[in-house]
CSV table of N, CA, C and O in Angstrom, one decimal:
chain,number,residue,atom,x,y,z
G,292,MET,N,0.8,-1.2,0.0
G,292,MET,CA,0.0,0.0,0.0
G,292,MET,C,0.9,1.2,0.0
G,292,MET,O,1.8,1.3,0.8
G,293,THR,N,0.6,2.2,-0.9
G,293,THR,CA,1.3,3.4,-0.9
G,293,THR,C,0.8,4.4,0.1
G,293,THR,O,-0.3,4.2,0.6
G,294,ILE,N,1.6,5.4,0.4
G,294,ILE,CA,1.2,6.4,1.3
G,294,ILE,C,0.0,7.2,0.8
G,294,ILE,O,-0.9,7.6,1.6
G,295,TYR,N,-0.2,7.3,-0.5
G,295,TYR,CA,-1.3,7.9,-1.1
G,295,TYR,C,-2.6,7.1,-0.9
G,295,TYR,O,-3.6,7.7,-0.6
G,296,GLU,N,-2.5,5.8,-1.0
G,296,GLU,CA,-3.6,5.0,-0.7
G,296,GLU,C,-4.0,5.0,0.7
G,296,GLU,O,-5.2,5.0,1.1
G,297,LYS,N,-3.0,5.0,1.6
G,297,LYS,CA,-3.2,5.1,3.0
G,297,LYS,C,-3.9,6.4,3.4
G,297,LYS,O,-4.9,6.5,4.2
G,298,ALA,N,-3.5,7.5,2.7
G,298,ALA,CA,-4.2,8.8,3.0
G,298,ALA,C,-5.6,8.8,2.6
G,298,ALA,O,-6.5,9.4,3.3
G,299,LEU,N,-6.0,8.1,1.6
G,299,LEU,CA,-7.4,8.0,1.2
G,299,LEU,C,-8.3,7.4,2.3
G,299,LEU,O,-9.5,7.7,2.3
G,300,GLU,N,-7.7,6.6,3.1
G,300,GLU,CA,-8.5,6.0,4.2
G,300,GLU,C,-9.0,7.0,5.2
G,300,GLU,O,-10.0,6.8,5.9
G,301,TRP,N,-8.4,8.2,5.2
G,301,TRP,CA,-8.9,9.3,6.1
G,301,TRP,C,-10.1,10.1,5.5
G,301,TRP,O,-10.7,10.8,6.2
G,302,ILE,N,-10.3,9.9,4.2
G,302,ILE,CA,-11.3,10.7,3.5
G,302,ILE,C,-12.7,10.1,3.6
G,302,ILE,O,-12.8,8.9,3.3
G,303,ARG,N,-13.7,10.9,4.0
G,303,ARG,CA,-15.1,10.4,4.1
G,303,ARG,C,-16.0,11.3,3.3
G,303,ARG,O,-15.7,12.4,3.0
G,304,ASN,N,-17.2,10.8,2.9
G,304,ASN,CA,-18.2,11.6,2.3
G,304,ASN,C,-18.4,12.9,3.0
G,304,ASN,O,-18.6,12.8,4.3
G,305,GLY,N,-18.5,14.0,2.3
G,305,GLY,CA,-18.8,15.2,2.9
G,305,GLY,C,-17.6,16.0,3.4
G,305,GLY,O,-17.7,17.2,3.8
G,306,ASP,N,-16.4,15.4,3.3
G,306,ASP,CA,-15.2,16.0,3.8
G,306,ASP,C,-14.8,17.2,2.8
G,306,ASP,O,-15.1,17.1,1.6
G,307,ILE,N,-14.1,18.1,3.4
G,307,ILE,CA,-13.3,19.1,2.6
G,307,ILE,C,-11.9,18.8,2.7
G,307,ILE,O,-11.4,18.6,3.9
G,308,VAL,N,-11.2,18.6,1.6
G,308,VAL,CA,-9.9,18.0,1.6
G,308,VAL,C,-8.9,19.0,1.0
G,308,VAL,O,-9.1,19.5,-0.1
G,309,GLY,N,-7.8,19.3,1.7
G,309,GLY,CA,-6.7,20.1,1.2
G,309,GLY,C,-5.9,19.4,0.2
G,309,GLY,O,-5.5,18.2,0.4
G,310,LEU,N,-5.8,19.9,-1.0
G,310,LEU,CA,-5.1,19.3,-2.1
G,310,LEU,C,-3.7,20.0,-2.3
G,310,LEU,O,-3.7,21.1,-2.8
G,311,GLY,N,-2.7,19.4,-1.8
G,311,GLY,CA,-1.3,20.0,-1.9
G,311,GLY,C,-0.8,20.0,-3.3
G,311,GLY,O,-1.4,19.7,-4.3
G,312,SER,N,0.5,20.4,-3.3
G,312,SER,CA,1.2,20.6,-4.6
G,312,SER,C,2.4,19.7,-4.7
G,312,SER,O,2.9,19.2,-3.7
G,313,GLY,N,2.8,19.4,-5.9
G,313,GLY,CA,4.0,18.6,-6.1
G,313,GLY,C,3.7,17.1,-6.4
G,313,GLY,O,2.6,16.7,-6.6
G,314,ARG,N,4.8,16.3,-6.5
G,314,ARG,CA,4.7,15.0,-7.0
G,314,ARG,C,3.8,14.1,-6.1
G,314,ARG,O,3.0,13.3,-6.6
G,315,ALA,N,4.0,14.1,-4.8
G,315,ALA,CA,3.2,13.3,-3.9
G,315,ALA,C,1.8,13.7,-3.9
G,315,ALA,O,0.9,12.8,-4.0
G,316,SER,N,1.5,14.9,-3.9
G,316,SER,CA,0.1,15.4,-3.9
G,316,SER,C,-0.6,15.1,-5.2
G,316,SER,O,-1.8,14.7,-5.3
G,317,THR,N,0.1,15.1,-6.3
G,317,THR,CA,-0.4,14.8,-7.6
G,317,THR,C,-0.9,13.3,-7.7
G,317,THR,O,-2.0,13.0,-8.1
G,318,ALA,N,-0.1,12.4,-7.1
G,318,ALA,CA,-0.5,11.0,-7.0
G,318,ALA,C,-1.8,10.9,-6.2
G,318,ALA,O,-2.7,10.1,-6.5
G,319,PHE,N,-1.8,11.6,-5.1
G,319,PHE,CA,-3.0,11.5,-4.2
G,319,PHE,C,-4.2,12.0,-4.9
G,319,PHE,O,-5.3,11.4,-4.9
G,320,ILE,N,-4.1,13.2,-5.6
G,320,ILE,CA,-5.2,13.8,-6.3
G,320,ILE,C,-5.8,12.8,-7.3
G,320,ILE,O,-7.0,12.7,-7.5
G,321,GLN,N,-4.9,12.2,-8.0
G,321,GLN,CA,-5.3,11.2,-9.1
G,321,GLN,C,-6.1,10.1,-8.5
G,321,GLN,O,-7.1,9.7,-9.0
G,322,LEU,N,-5.6,9.5,-7.4
G,322,LEU,CA,-6.4,8.5,-6.7
G,322,LEU,C,-7.7,9.0,-6.1
G,322,LEU,O,-8.7,8.3,-6.2
G,323,LEU,N,-7.7,10.2,-5.6
G,323,LEU,CA,-8.9,10.8,-5.1
G,323,LEU,C,-9.9,11.0,-6.2
G,323,LEU,O,-11.1,10.8,-6.1
G,324,GLY,N,-9.4,11.4,-7.4
G,324,GLY,CA,-10.3,11.5,-8.6
G,324,GLY,C,-11.0,10.2,-8.9
G,324,GLY,O,-12.2,10.2,-9.3
G,325,ASP,N,-10.3,9.1,-8.8
G,325,ASP,CA,-10.9,7.8,-9.0
G,325,ASP,C,-12.1,7.5,-8.0
G,325,ASP,O,-13.1,7.0,-8.3
G,326,LYS,N,-11.8,7.9,-6.7
G,326,LYS,CA,-12.9,7.7,-5.7
G,326,LYS,C,-14.1,8.6,-6.0
G,326,LYS,O,-15.2,8.2,-5.8
G,327,VAL,N,-13.8,9.8,-6.4
G,327,VAL,CA,-14.9,10.7,-6.7
G,327,VAL,C,-15.7,10.2,-7.9
G,327,VAL,O,-17.0,10.2,-7.9
G,328,LYS,N,-15.0,9.7,-8.9
G,328,LYS,CA,-15.7,9.1,-10.0
G,328,LYS,C,-16.6,7.9,-9.6
G,328,LYS,O,-17.6,7.6,-10.2
G,329,ALA,N,-16.1,7.2,-8.6
G,329,ALA,CA,-16.9,6.0,-8.0
G,329,ALA,C,-18.0,6.4,-7.1
G,329,ALA,O,-18.7,5.6,-6.6
G,330,GLY,N,-18.1,7.8,-6.8
G,330,GLY,CA,-19.3,8.2,-6.0
G,330,GLY,C,-18.9,8.9,-4.7
G,330,GLY,O,-19.8,9.4,-4.0
G,331,LEU,N,-17.6,9.0,-4.3
G,331,LEU,CA,-17.3,9.8,-3.1
G,331,LEU,C,-17.6,11.2,-3.3
G,331,LEU,O,-17.3,11.9,-4.3
G,332,LYS,N,-18.3,11.8,-2.3
G,332,LYS,CA,-18.7,13.2,-2.4
G,332,LYS,C,-17.8,14.0,-1.4
G,332,LYS,O,-17.9,13.9,-0.2
G,333,ILE,N,-16.9,14.8,-2.0
G,333,ILE,CA,-16.0,15.7,-1.2
G,333,ILE,C,-15.9,17.0,-2.0
G,333,ILE,O,-16.3,17.1,-3.1
G,334,GLN,N,-15.2,17.9,-1.3
G,334,GLN,CA,-14.8,19.2,-2.0
G,334,GLN,C,-13.3,19.3,-1.7
G,334,GLN,O,-12.8,19.0,-0.6
G,335,GLY,N,-12.6,19.8,-2.7
G,335,GLY,CA,-11.1,20.0,-2.5
G,335,GLY,C,-10.8,21.5,-2.4
G,335,GLY,O,-11.4,22.3,-3.1
G,336,VAL,N,-9.8,21.8,-1.6
G,336,VAL,CA,-9.2,23.1,-1.5
G,336,VAL,C,-7.8,23.0,-2.0
G,336,VAL,O,-6.9,22.6,-1.3
G,337,PRO,N,-7.5,23.5,-3.3
G,337,PRO,CA,-6.2,23.3,-3.9
G,337,PRO,C,-5.2,24.4,-3.3
G,337,PRO,O,-5.6,25.5,-3.0
G,338,THR,N,-4.0,24.0,-3.2
G,338,THR,CA,-2.9,25.0,-2.8
G,338,THR,C,-2.2,25.6,-3.9
G,338,THR,O,-1.4,26.5,-3.7
G,339,SER,N,-2.5,25.2,-5.1
G,339,SER,CA,-1.8,25.8,-6.3
G,339,SER,C,-2.7,25.7,-7.5
G,339,SER,O,-3.7,24.9,-7.5
G,340,GLU,N,-2.4,26.5,-8.5
G,340,GLU,CA,-3.2,26.4,-9.8
G,340,GLU,C,-3.0,25.0,-10.4
G,340,GLU,O,-3.9,24.5,-11.0
G,341,ASP,N,-1.8,24.4,-10.3
G,341,ASP,CA,-1.6,23.1,-10.8
G,341,ASP,C,-2.5,22.1,-10.2
G,341,ASP,O,-3.1,21.2,-10.8
G,342,SER,N,-2.7,22.1,-8.8
G,342,SER,CA,-3.6,21.2,-8.1
G,342,SER,C,-5.0,21.5,-8.5
G,342,SER,O,-5.8,20.5,-8.7
G,343,ALA,N,-5.4,22.8,-8.6
G,343,ALA,CA,-6.7,23.1,-9.0
G,343,ALA,C,-7.0,22.6,-10.4
G,343,ALA,O,-8.1,22.0,-10.7
G,344,SER,N,-6.1,22.7,-11.4
G,344,SER,CA,-6.3,22.3,-12.7
G,344,SER,C,-6.5,20.8,-12.8
G,344,SER,O,-7.4,20.3,-13.5
G,345,LEU,N,-5.6,20.0,-12.1
G,345,LEU,CA,-5.8,18.6,-12.0
G,345,LEU,C,-7.1,18.2,-11.4
G,345,LEU,O,-7.8,17.3,-11.9
G,346,ALA,N,-7.5,18.8,-10.3
G,346,ALA,CA,-8.8,18.5,-9.7
G,346,ALA,C,-9.9,18.7,-10.6
G,346,ALA,O,-10.8,17.9,-10.8
G,347,ARG,N,-9.9,19.8,-11.4
G,347,ARG,CA,-11.0,20.1,-12.3
G,347,ARG,C,-11.0,19.0,-13.4
G,347,ARG,O,-12.1,18.5,-13.8
G,348,LYS,N,-9.8,18.6,-13.9
G,348,LYS,CA,-9.7,17.6,-14.9
G,348,LYS,C,-10.3,16.3,-14.5
G,348,LYS,O,-10.9,15.6,-15.3
G,349,LEU,N,-10.2,16.0,-13.2
G,349,LEU,CA,-10.7,14.8,-12.6
G,349,LEU,C,-12.1,14.9,-12.0
G,349,LEU,O,-12.6,14.0,-11.4
G,350,ASN,N,-12.7,16.0,-12.3
G,350,ASN,CA,-14.1,16.3,-11.8
G,350,ASN,C,-14.2,16.3,-10.3
G,350,ASN,O,-15.2,15.9,-9.7
G,351,ILE,N,-13.1,16.7,-9.6
G,351,ILE,CA,-13.2,16.9,-8.1
G,351,ILE,C,-13.7,18.3,-7.9
G,351,ILE,O,-13.1,19.3,-8.4
G,352,PRO,N,-14.8,18.5,-7.2
G,352,PRO,CA,-15.3,19.8,-6.9
G,352,PRO,C,-14.3,20.6,-6.1
G,352,PRO,O,-13.8,20.1,-5.1
G,353,ILE,N,-14.0,21.8,-6.5
G,353,ILE,CA,-13.1,22.6,-5.7
G,353,ILE,C,-13.7,23.9,-5.2
G,353,ILE,O,-14.7,24.4,-5.8
G,354,ILE,N,-13.3,24.3,-4.0
G,354,ILE,CA,-13.7,25.5,-3.4
G,354,ILE,C,-12.5,26.3,-2.9
G,354,ILE,O,-11.4,25.7,-2.8
G,355,SER,N,-12.7,27.5,-2.5
G,355,SER,CA,-11.5,28.3,-2.0
G,355,SER,C,-11.3,28.1,-0.5
G,355,SER,O,-12.2,27.6,0.1
G,356,LEU,N,-10.2,28.5,-0.1
G,356,LEU,CA,-9.9,28.4,1.4
G,356,LEU,C,-10.9,29.2,2.2
G,356,LEU,O,-11.4,28.7,3.2
G,357,GLU,N,-11.3,30.3,1.7
G,357,GLU,CA,-12.3,31.2,2.3
G,357,GLU,C,-13.7,30.4,2.4
G,357,GLU,O,-14.3,30.5,3.5
G,358,GLN,N,-14.0,29.8,1.3
G,358,GLN,CA,-15.3,29.0,1.3
G,358,GLN,C,-15.3,27.8,2.3
G,358,GLN,O,-16.3,27.4,2.8
G,359,ALA,N,-14.1,27.3,2.5
G,359,ALA,CA,-13.9,26.1,3.5
G,359,ALA,C,-14.2,26.6,4.9
G,359,ALA,O,-14.5,25.7,5.7
G,360,SER,N,-14.0,27.8,5.2
G,360,SER,CA,-14.3,28.4,6.5
G,360,SER,C,-13.7,27.6,7.7
G,360,SER,O,-14.3,27.4,8.7
G,361,GLY,N,-12.4,27.2,7.5
G,361,GLY,CA,-11.7,26.4,8.6
G,361,GLY,C,-12.2,25.0,8.8
G,361,GLY,O,-12.0,24.4,9.8
G,362,LYS,N,-13.0,24.5,7.9
G,362,LYS,CA,-13.6,23.1,8.0
G,362,LYS,C,-12.9,22.1,7.2
G,362,LYS,O,-13.5,21.1,6.8
G,363,ILE,N,-11.6,22.2,7.0
G,363,ILE,CA,-10.8,21.2,6.2
G,363,ILE,C,-10.7,20.0,7.1
G,363,ILE,O,-10.1,20.1,8.2
G,364,SER,N,-11.1,18.9,6.6
G,364,SER,CA,-11.1,17.6,7.4
G,364,SER,C,-9.7,17.0,7.3
G,364,SER,O,-9.2,16.4,8.3
G,365,CYS,N,-9.0,17.1,6.2
G,365,CYS,CA,-7.7,16.5,6.0
G,365,CYS,C,-7.0,17.2,4.9
G,365,CYS,O,-7.7,17.7,3.9
G,366,ALA,N,-5.7,17.3,5.0
G,366,ALA,CA,-4.9,17.9,3.9
G,366,ALA,C,-3.8,17.0,3.6
G,366,ALA,O,-3.1,16.5,4.5
G,367,VAL,N,-3.5,16.8,2.3
G,367,VAL,CA,-2.4,15.9,1.9
G,367,VAL,C,-1.4,16.7,1.0
G,367,VAL,O,-1.8,17.3,0.0
G,368,ASP,N,-0.2,16.7,1.5
G,368,ASP,CA,0.9,17.4,0.8
G,368,ASP,C,2.2,16.6,1.1
G,368,ASP,O,2.2,15.9,2.0
G,369,GLY,N,3.1,16.8,0.2
G,369,GLY,CA,4.4,16.2,0.4
G,369,GLY,C,5.3,17.0,1.3
G,369,GLY,O,5.0,18.2,1.7
G,370,ALA,N,6.4,16.5,1.7
G,370,ALA,CA,7.4,17.2,2.5
G,370,ALA,C,8.7,17.2,1.7
G,370,ALA,O,9.3,16.1,1.4
G,371,ASP,N,9.2,18.4,1.3
G,371,ASP,CA,10.5,18.4,0.6
G,371,ASP,C,11.7,18.3,1.5
G,371,ASP,O,12.7,17.8,1.1
G,372,GLU,N,11.5,18.6,2.8
G,372,GLU,CA,12.6,18.6,3.7
G,372,GLU,C,12.1,18.4,5.1
G,372,GLU,O,11.1,18.9,5.5
G,373,VAL,N,12.8,17.6,5.9
G,373,VAL,CA,12.4,17.4,7.3
G,373,VAL,C,13.7,17.7,8.1
G,373,VAL,O,14.8,17.2,7.8
G,374,ASP,N,13.5,18.5,9.2
G,374,ASP,CA,14.6,18.9,10.0
G,374,ASP,C,14.2,18.7,11.5
G,374,ASP,O,13.2,19.3,11.9
G,375,PRO,N,14.8,17.9,12.2
G,375,PRO,CA,14.4,17.7,13.6
G,375,PRO,C,14.6,19.0,14.4
G,375,PRO,O,14.0,19.2,15.4
């Protein structure tokens, strides 16, 4: 199981999901698009125009951060660097 598949386990119908940027997030958004196509009802809050464009292409409904009103259930993004 990939980390992207594991992240999908956190997502439920009605959730507002933060859609990060970069390679890891792109893989997650693509898998999320498959779930939406299969009937999952969520809204995405993209962190970049690239994420928004991919979400639109996959028919993932997107809303702005302001529209989310602090109700983001889960956000998935990669980490370029970790420093203890």
